[in-house]
PDB file of C-alpha atoms in Angstrom:
ATOM      1  CA  UNK A 150     -36.226 -54.338 -10.803  1.00 76.00           C
ATOM      2  CA  UNK A 151     -32.495 -55.026 -10.723  1.00 80.00           C
ATOM      3  CA  UNK A 152     -30.011 -54.070  -8.056  1.00 80.00           C
ATOM      4  CA  UNK A 153     -26.294 -53.711  -8.670  1.00 76.00           C
ATOM      5  CA  UNK A 154     -24.133 -53.796  -5.527  1.00 74.00           C
ATOM      6  CA  UNK A 155     -20.472 -52.829  -5.791  1.00 75.00           C
ATOM      7  CA  UNK A 156     -17.997 -50.921  -3.659  1.00 81.00           C
ATOM      8  CA  UNK A 157     -15.836 -49.639  -6.521  1.00 79.00           C
ATOM      9  CA  UNK A 158     -16.240 -48.807 -10.198  1.00 77.00           C
ATOM     10  CA  UNK A 159     -12.923 -48.694 -12.028  1.00 81.00           C
ATOM     11  CA  UNK A 160     -11.801 -47.480 -15.424  1.00 79.00           C
ATOM     12  CA  UNK A 161      -9.874 -49.720 -17.851  1.00 86.00           C
ATOM     13  CA  UNK A 162      -6.610 -48.766 -16.174  1.00 83.00           C
ATOM     14  CA  UNK A 163      -7.810 -50.067 -12.810  1.00 80.00           C
ATOM     15  CA  UNK A 164      -8.260 -46.583 -11.327  1.00 77.00           C
ATOM     16  CA  UNK A 165     -11.213 -46.120  -8.962  1.00 74.00           C
ATOM     17  CA  UNK A 166     -13.576 -43.528 -10.426  1.00 74.00           C
ATOM     18  CA  UNK A 167     -16.490 -44.172  -8.036  1.00 76.00           C
ATOM     19  CA  UNK A 168     -16.328 -45.881  -4.673  1.00 78.00           C
ATOM     20  CA  UNK A 169     -18.571 -46.391  -1.664  1.00 78.00           C
ATOM     21  CA  UNK A 170     -17.675 -47.124   1.932  1.00 79.00           C
ATOM     22  CA  UNK A 171     -20.769 -49.363   2.287  1.00 79.00           C
ATOM     23  CA  UNK A 172     -22.576 -46.800   4.457  1.00 80.00           C
ATOM     24  CA  UNK A 173     -23.934 -44.660   1.636  1.00 76.00           C
ATOM     25  CA  UNK A 174     -20.941 -42.317   1.374  1.00 78.00           C
ATOM     26  CA  UNK A 175     -19.926 -41.970  -2.261  1.00 73.00           C
ATOM     27  CA  UNK A 176     -16.543 -40.771  -3.511  1.00 71.00           C
ATOM     28  CA  UNK A 177     -15.985 -39.876  -7.170  1.00 67.00           C
ATOM     29  CA  UNK A 178     -12.841 -38.703  -8.922  1.00 65.00           C
ATOM     30  CA  UNK A 179     -13.993 -37.909 -12.453  1.00 64.00           C
ATOM     31  CA  UNK A 180     -15.988 -34.680 -11.962  1.00 64.00           C
ATOM     32  CA  UNK A 181     -14.316 -32.048  -9.854  1.00 70.00           C
ATOM     33  CA  UNK A 182     -13.553 -28.379 -10.399  1.00 76.00           C
ATOM     34  CA  UNK A 183      -9.828 -28.833  -9.996  1.00 84.00           C
ATOM     35  CA  UNK A 184      -7.335 -27.444  -9.950  1.00 93.00           C
ATOM     36  CA  UNK A 185      -8.685 -24.876  -7.536  1.00 95.00           C
ATOM     37  CA  UNK A 186      -6.885 -22.325  -5.370  1.00 97.00           C
ATOM     38  CA  UNK A 187      -7.491 -19.440  -2.985  1.00 98.00           C
ATOM     39  CA  UNK A 188      -4.759 -16.916  -2.153  1.00 98.00           C
ATOM     40  CA  UNK A 189      -4.680 -13.699  -0.143  1.00 97.00           C
ATOM     41  CA  UNK A 190      -2.355 -10.936   1.031  1.00 96.00           C
ATOM     42  CA  UNK A 191      -0.408 -11.525   4.232  1.00 96.00           C
ATOM     43  CA  UNK A 192      -0.238  -7.756   4.876  1.00 97.00           C
ATOM     44  CA  UNK A 193      -1.216  -4.426   3.381  1.00 96.00           C
ATOM     45  CA  UNK A 194       0.446  -3.459   0.087  1.00 97.00           C
ATOM     46  CA  UNK A 195       1.370  -0.108  -1.413  1.00 95.00           C
ATOM     47  CA  UNK A 196      -0.121   0.578  -4.850  1.00 94.00           C
ATOM     48  CA  UNK A 197       1.963   3.135  -6.715  1.00 93.00           C
ATOM     49  CA  UNK A 198       0.320   5.990  -8.580  1.00 92.00           C
ATOM     50  CA  UNK A 199      -0.317   5.606 -12.315  1.00 92.00           C
ATOM     51  CA  UNK A 200       1.113   2.098 -12.704  1.00 91.00           C
ATOM     52  CA  UNK A 201      -0.123  -1.496 -12.982  1.00 92.00           C
ATOM     53  CA  UNK A 202       0.966  -3.027  -9.669  1.00 96.00           C
ATOM     54  CA  UNK A 203       1.218  -6.813  -9.273  1.00 97.00           C
ATOM     55  CA  UNK A 204      -0.877  -7.746  -6.239  1.00 97.00           C
ATOM     56  CA  UNK A 205       1.225  -9.669  -3.725  1.00 97.00           C
ATOM     57  CA  UNK A 206      -1.091 -12.642  -3.141  1.00 98.00           C
ATOM     58  CA  UNK A 207       1.529 -14.501  -1.106  1.00 97.00           C
ATOM     59  CA  UNK A 208      -0.520 -16.697   1.237  1.00 97.00           C
ATOM     60  CA  UNK A 209      -2.397 -19.805   0.104  1.00 97.00           C
ATOM     61  CA  UNK A 210      -5.636 -20.670   1.855  1.00 98.00           C
ATOM     62  CA  UNK A 211      -5.859 -23.813  -0.301  1.00 97.00           C
ATOM     63  CA  UNK A 212      -4.318 -25.101  -3.520  1.00 97.00           C
ATOM     64  CA  UNK A 213      -5.677 -28.504  -4.598  1.00 94.00           C
ATOM     65  CA  UNK A 214      -2.991 -29.276  -7.177  1.00 94.00           C
ATOM     66  CA  UNK A 215      -0.049 -27.095  -6.126  1.00 96.00           C
ATOM     67  CA  UNK A 216      -0.500 -24.797  -9.138  1.00 97.00           C
ATOM     68  CA  UNK A 217      -0.526 -21.436  -7.328  1.00 98.00           C
ATOM     69  CA  UNK A 218       2.975 -19.921  -7.244  1.00 98.00           C
ATOM     70  CA  UNK A 219       3.399 -17.761  -4.112  1.00 97.00           C
ATOM     71  CA  UNK A 220       6.847 -16.616  -5.252  1.00 97.00           C
ATOM     72  CA  UNK A 221       5.626 -15.106  -8.537  1.00 98.00           C
ATOM     73  CA  UNK A 222       2.054 -14.440  -7.284  1.00 98.00           C
ATOM     74  CA  UNK A 223       0.366 -16.352 -10.109  1.00 98.00           C
ATOM     75  CA  UNK A 224      -1.679 -19.402 -10.997  1.00 98.00           C
ATOM     76  CA  UNK A 225      -0.058 -21.739 -13.555  1.00 98.00           C
ATOM     77  CA  UNK A 226      -2.443 -23.945 -15.579  1.00 97.00           C
ATOM     78  CA  UNK A 227      -1.549 -27.656 -15.460  1.00 96.00           C
ATOM     79  CA  UNK A 228      -3.797 -28.388 -18.452  1.00 94.00           C
ATOM     80  CA  UNK A 229      -5.724 -26.640 -21.202  1.00 95.00           C
ATOM     81  CA  UNK A 230      -9.275 -25.555 -20.488  1.00 95.00           C
ATOM     82  CA  UNK A 231     -11.552 -22.754 -19.422  1.00 96.00           C
ATOM     83  CA  UNK A 232     -10.923 -21.334 -15.974  1.00 97.00           C
ATOM     84  CA  UNK A 233     -12.897 -18.970 -13.759  1.00 97.00           C
ATOM     85  CA  UNK A 234     -10.977 -16.402 -11.707  1.00 98.00           C
ATOM     86  CA  UNK A 235     -12.205 -13.934  -9.097  1.00 97.00           C
ATOM     87  CA  UNK A 236     -10.252 -11.128  -7.493  1.00 96.00           C
ATOM     88  CA  UNK A 237     -11.285  -8.666  -4.812  1.00 94.00           C
ATOM     89  CA  UNK A 238      -9.426  -5.604  -3.629  1.00 91.00           C
ATOM     90  CA  UNK A 239     -10.105  -2.705  -1.297  1.00 87.00           C
ATOM     91  CA  UNK A 240      -8.167   0.404  -0.336  1.00 85.00           C
ATOM     92  CA  UNK A 241      -7.869   2.056   3.060  1.00 82.00           C
ATOM     93  CA  UNK A 242      -7.851   5.818   3.613  1.00 78.00           C
ATOM     94  CA  UNK A 243      -8.305   6.397  -0.105  1.00 76.00           C
ATOM     95  CA  UNK A 244      -8.280  10.184  -0.205  1.00 72.00           C
ATOM     96  CA  UNK A 245      -7.833  10.916  -3.891  1.00 73.00           C
ATOM     97  CA  UNK A 246      -9.541  13.520  -6.082  1.00 74.00           C
ATOM     98  CA  UNK A 247     -12.937  12.966  -7.655  1.00 74.00           C
ATOM     99  CA  UNK A 248     -12.478  11.153 -10.969  1.00 75.00           C
ATOM    100  CA  UNK A 249      -9.498   9.037  -9.902  1.00 80.00           C
ATOM    101  CA  UNK A 250      -9.441   5.833 -11.969  1.00 82.00           C
ATOM    102  CA  UNK A 251      -9.170   2.390 -10.386  1.00 85.00           C
ATOM    103  CA  UNK A 252      -8.882  -0.902 -12.343  1.00 87.00           C
ATOM    104  CA  UNK A 253      -8.628  -4.496 -11.138  1.00 91.00           C
ATOM    105  CA  UNK A 254      -6.905  -6.500 -13.901  1.00 94.00           C
ATOM    106  CA  UNK A 255      -6.192 -10.109 -14.893  1.00 97.00           C
ATOM    107  CA  UNK A 256      -2.935 -10.606 -16.778  1.00 98.00           C
ATOM    108  CA  UNK A 257      -2.302 -13.769 -18.819  1.00 98.00           C
ATOM    109  CA  UNK A 258       1.329 -14.596 -19.596  1.00 98.00           C
ATOM    110  CA  UNK A 259       2.348 -11.011 -18.809  1.00 97.00           C
ATOM    111  CA  UNK A 260      -0.266  -9.264 -20.982  1.00 97.00           C
ATOM    112  CA  UNK A 261      -3.556  -7.650 -20.027  1.00 95.00           C
ATOM    113  CA  UNK A 262      -6.357 -10.191 -20.566  1.00 96.00           C
ATOM    114  CA  UNK A 263      -9.371  -8.575 -18.882  1.00 93.00           C
ATOM    115  CA  UNK A 264     -10.167  -5.825 -16.389  1.00 87.00           C
ATOM    116  CA  UNK A 265     -12.989  -4.748 -14.151  1.00 83.00           C
ATOM    117  CA  UNK A 266     -13.854  -1.625 -16.039  1.00 68.00           C
ATOM    118  CA  UNK A 267     -13.007   1.944 -15.292  1.00 64.00           C
ATOM    119  CA  UNK A 268     -14.281   2.721 -11.820  1.00 67.00           C
ATOM    120  CA  UNK A 269     -13.949   6.441 -11.179  1.00 59.00           C
ATOM    121  CA  UNK A 270     -14.186   7.635  -7.592  1.00 58.00           C
ATOM    122  CA  UNK A 271     -17.109   9.956  -7.199  1.00 50.00           C
ATOM    123  CA  UNK A 272     -16.063  11.793  -4.062  1.00 56.00           C
ATOM    124  CA  UNK A 273     -12.937  13.024  -2.365  1.00 56.00           C
ATOM    125  CA  UNK A 274     -13.691  11.210   0.892  1.00 56.00           C
ATOM    126  CA  UNK A 275     -11.391   8.839   2.785  1.00 53.00           C
ATOM    127  CA  UNK A 276     -14.406   7.159   4.407  1.00 54.00           C
ATOM    128  CA  UNK A 277     -15.651   6.015   0.965  1.00 61.00           C
ATOM    129  CA  UNK A 278     -12.797   3.612   0.243  1.00 69.00           C
ATOM    130  CA  UNK A 279     -13.301   1.777  -3.057  1.00 74.00           C
ATOM    131  CA  UNK A 280     -13.661  -2.001  -2.955  1.00 81.00           C
ATOM    132  CA  UNK A 281     -13.883  -4.008  -6.176  1.00 86.00           C
ATOM    133  CA  UNK A 282     -14.870  -7.563  -7.066  1.00 89.00           C
ATOM    134  CA  UNK A 283     -14.155  -8.969 -10.494  1.00 91.00           C
ATOM    135  CA  UNK A 284     -14.783 -12.386 -12.054  1.00 95.00           C
ATOM    136  CA  UNK A 285     -13.694 -13.502 -15.508  1.00 96.00           C
ATOM    137  CA  UNK A 286     -13.537 -16.689 -17.560  1.00 97.00           C
ATOM    138  CA  UNK A 287     -10.181 -17.187 -19.296  1.00 97.00           C
ATOM    139  CA  UNK A 288      -9.122 -19.923 -21.735  1.00 97.00           C
ATOM    140  CA  UNK A 289      -5.693 -21.306 -20.860  1.00 98.00           C
ATOM    141  CA  UNK A 290      -3.302 -23.824 -22.345  1.00 98.00           C
ATOM    142  CA  UNK A 291      -0.799 -25.876 -20.345  1.00 97.00           C
ATOM    143  CA  UNK A 292       1.672 -23.628 -18.459  1.00 98.00           C
ATOM    144  CA  UNK A 293      -0.201 -20.376 -19.171  1.00 98.00           C
ATOM    145  CA  UNK A 294      -0.261 -18.210 -16.068  1.00 98.00           C
ATOM    146  CA  UNK A 295      -2.635 -15.631 -14.634  1.00 98.00           C
ATOM    147  CA  UNK A 296      -1.877 -12.917 -12.100  1.00 98.00           C
ATOM    148  CA  UNK A 297      -3.770  -9.928 -10.716  1.00 97.00           C
ATOM    149  CA  UNK A 298      -2.747  -6.313 -11.025  1.00 96.00           C
ATOM    150  CA  UNK A 299      -4.327  -3.131  -9.817  1.00 93.00           C
ATOM    151  CA  UNK A 300      -4.137   0.383 -11.194  1.00 91.00           C
ATOM    152  CA  UNK A 301      -4.983   3.758  -9.705  1.00 88.00           C
ATOM    153  CA  UNK A 302      -4.092   7.267 -10.862  1.00 87.00           C
ATOM    154  CA  UNK A 303      -4.991   9.463  -7.901  1.00 83.00           C
ATOM    155  CA  UNK A 304      -1.684  11.317  -7.768  1.00 85.00           C
ATOM    156  CA  UNK A 305      -0.107   9.476  -4.826  1.00 87.00           C
ATOM    157  CA  UNK A 306       0.531   5.962  -3.538  1.00 90.00           C
ATOM    158  CA  UNK A 307      -2.405   4.154  -1.901  1.00 89.00           C
ATOM    159  CA  UNK A 308      -2.733   1.235   0.524  1.00 91.00           C
ATOM    160  CA  UNK A 309      -4.369  -2.014  -0.552  1.00 93.00           C
ATOM    161  CA  UNK A 310      -5.968  -3.602   2.527  1.00 94.00           C
ATOM    162  CA  UNK A 311      -5.047  -7.241   3.139  1.00 95.00           C
ATOM    163  CA  UNK A 312      -8.474  -7.821   4.731  1.00 92.00           C
ATOM    164  CA  UNK A 313     -10.165  -7.127   1.387  1.00 91.00           C
ATOM    165  CA  UNK A 314      -7.694  -8.674  -1.083  1.00 95.00           C
ATOM    166  CA  UNK A 315      -8.394 -12.195  -2.414  1.00 97.00           C
ATOM    167  CA  UNK A 316      -7.638 -14.186  -5.577  1.00 98.00           C
ATOM    168  CA  UNK A 317      -9.205 -17.545  -6.347  1.00 98.00           C
ATOM    169  CA  UNK A 318     -10.024 -19.729  -9.303  1.00 97.00           C
ATOM    170  CA  UNK A 319     -10.804 -23.166 -10.700  1.00 96.00           C
ATOM    171  CA  UNK A 320     -11.045 -25.103 -13.954  1.00 95.00           C
ATOM    172  CA  UNK A 321     -14.568 -25.539 -15.375  1.00 93.00           C
ATOM    173  CA  UNK A 322     -15.642 -29.176 -15.767  1.00 85.00           C
ATOM    174  CA  UNK A 323     -16.454 -30.186 -19.327  1.00 77.00           C
ATOM    175  CA  UNK A 324     -15.827 -26.810 -20.931  1.00 72.00           C
TER     176      UNK A 324
END
């Protein structure tokens, strides 16, 4: 049996790709789901009737590579690859007629890329506020951007609850 003892494994450029602190704690830099980000609403947001409304994800919880743009409410891809995005949204005091349509949507470079389906409210009951979760895999090239929009057609403006609104994503390793 052979034993190899080293503290650092480097690539040809001299960059550490695996290192150990000598106590069994390993650090690696070659396999991580980055960039990764998590953004949320800082306050409730009005969603206008019968329009795609950009969700104001203006607060970063984390952003590993500085690629989430809080000004434009979007993630900008630093490199080509496949990315996974998840968005959640929930309304408060949603008192719209039965059959009102609600969509949670991912836009890529300003065009609809994917949406959560056509959720129709089944009751006219403010205590049954709709909450949606949606995950999608989207292929991006460098500088493509993704944002989240929401649609509802209940006949009046509605309130998107900040407590239920999140947007996060990451690049898939090796895909």
